XYZ file of C-alpha atoms in Angstrom:
158
model
C -22.067 57.998 -24.330
C -19.323 58.361 -21.732
C -20.969 59.315 -18.426
C -17.920 61.329 -17.376
C -18.371 63.558 -20.435
C -22.166 63.735 -20.378
C -24.038 66.817 -19.271
C -26.551 66.780 -16.435
C -29.469 67.044 -18.904
C -28.108 64.043 -20.854
C -27.636 62.039 -17.667
C -31.144 62.918 -16.491
C -32.562 61.824 -19.868
C -30.762 58.477 -19.559
C -31.941 58.067 -15.958
C -35.528 58.863 -17.008
C -35.381 56.125 -19.639
C -34.077 53.654 -17.085
C -36.681 54.753 -14.532
C -39.499 54.243 -17.081
C -38.301 50.684 -17.559
C -38.465 50.039 -13.801
C -41.846 51.783 -13.517
C -43.239 49.540 -16.253
C -41.887 46.476 -14.440
C -43.463 47.676 -11.185
C -46.907 48.186 -12.701
C -46.750 44.901 -14.629
C -45.318 42.725 -11.864
C -47.548 39.875 -10.798
C -45.162 38.469 -8.204
C -44.162 40.404 -5.096
C -40.502 39.528 -5.617
C -40.540 40.961 -9.158
C -42.199 44.166 -7.936
C -39.720 44.498 -5.068
C -36.788 43.984 -7.442
C -38.076 46.707 -9.764
C -38.643 49.072 -6.824
C -35.063 48.491 -5.665
C -33.890 49.312 -9.199
C -35.898 52.547 -9.229
C -34.510 53.462 -5.811
C -30.969 52.930 -7.120
C -31.586 55.088 -10.216
C -33.030 57.827 -7.985
C -30.067 57.797 -5.615
C -27.567 57.660 -8.479
C -28.950 60.628 -10.439
C -29.242 62.852 -7.367
C -25.731 61.899 -6.252
C -24.299 62.689 -9.696
C -26.167 66.004 -9.721
C -24.695 66.958 -6.334
C -21.187 65.931 -7.351
C -21.296 67.765 -10.691
C -22.785 70.958 -9.239
C -20.682 71.137 -6.055
C -18.259 73.501 -7.791
C -20.843 76.282 -7.468
C -20.136 76.432 -3.716
C -16.814 76.773 -1.916
C -17.517 74.305 0.880
C -20.235 73.003 3.077
C -23.292 70.854 2.476
C -24.374 71.220 -1.133
C -28.132 70.870 -0.648
C -28.287 73.332 2.240
C -26.264 75.890 0.290
C -28.384 75.368 -2.828
C -31.601 75.749 -0.840
C -30.331 78.997 0.706
C -29.313 80.375 -2.667
C -32.694 79.494 -4.183
C -34.599 81.123 -1.315
C -32.415 84.215 -1.606
C -33.227 84.376 -5.343
C -36.969 84.164 -4.706
C -37.198 80.546 -5.864
C -38.881 79.201 -2.718
C -40.869 76.491 -4.507
C -37.749 75.079 -6.161
C -35.877 75.346 -2.843
C -38.608 73.291 -1.149
C -38.570 70.685 -3.930
C -34.778 70.355 -3.822
C -34.852 70.012 -0.046
C -37.661 67.456 -0.114
C -35.935 65.272 -2.688
C -32.610 65.667 -0.878
C -34.255 64.325 2.278
C -35.912 61.487 0.337
C -32.619 60.444 -1.259
C -30.923 60.580 2.137
C -33.615 58.269 3.515
C -33.160 55.897 0.563
C -29.410 55.813 1.246
C -29.392 55.717 5.044
C -32.833 54.640 6.243
C -34.410 56.070 9.347
C -32.500 58.968 10.806
C -32.583 62.746 10.882
C -33.822 63.080 7.286
C -36.677 60.639 7.863
C -37.697 62.411 11.076
C -37.661 65.754 9.240
C -39.891 64.351 6.498
C -42.312 63.082 9.146
C -42.533 66.578 10.669
C -42.923 68.395 7.350
C -44.819 66.147 4.968
C -44.607 67.045 1.320
C -47.103 66.531 -1.468
C -44.109 65.461 -3.579
C -43.331 62.386 -1.522
C -45.163 59.403 -0.119
C -43.662 57.944 3.022
C -44.141 54.310 3.882
C -44.592 53.243 7.469
C -43.333 49.655 7.413
C -44.369 47.327 10.174
C -41.725 46.112 12.604
C -41.649 42.768 10.763
C -41.086 44.489 7.396
C -38.301 46.644 8.837
C -36.521 43.584 10.172
C -36.767 41.829 6.812
C -35.306 44.888 5.027
C -37.973 44.458 2.343
C -39.855 47.727 2.802
C -38.631 51.090 1.554
C -39.376 54.168 3.630
C -39.951 56.316 0.540
C -42.490 55.160 -2.034
C -40.512 55.617 -5.249
C -43.289 53.772 -7.115
C -45.789 56.553 -6.322
C -47.083 58.364 -9.400
C -44.734 61.142 -10.392
C -41.918 60.465 -7.920
C -39.124 60.043 -10.447
C -40.521 62.618 -12.864
C -40.645 65.139 -10.012
C -37.136 64.272 -8.907
C -35.670 64.572 -12.393
C -37.558 67.801 -13.156
C -36.314 69.289 -9.883
C -32.742 68.324 -10.736
C -33.032 69.939 -14.176
C -34.623 73.102 -12.771
C -31.873 73.437 -10.156
C -29.206 72.699 -12.775
C -30.512 75.458 -15.063
C -30.728 77.863 -12.130
C -27.112 77.220 -11.129
C -25.735 77.287 -14.653
C -27.568 80.481 -15.654
C -27.052 82.701 -12.640
């Protein structure tokens, strides 16, 4: 299937299949290096699917930051729970892409049941081995992909 022609639901289905492969590798890894490699793969799939979602859905807004505009629209439509989920995953993906910064500090102030933050030691941070978001936590990718699909259906059906 050509990714440029695929719909968001098709792309999410493909990403879920890939994520399940990485999740299986994570749970079955006996060596730390194998586990870390699988976690990095799951992080990449997470960033990729959210980035594609943003790019494909940007046309719903004239200009400005997609996630902020989407959150505002969802709140305005009485979809506060979905708005919070979108915002939480947006912050998590930003942290995966950029590391510590404004998004990480915001997640620290407003913890979410959706996400598990890691607090790497100074040594781990210097080795660039520790992720700040625990993508291997139960339900992380399923929650991310469900949130993307819910937001997609909201935007396409309004």
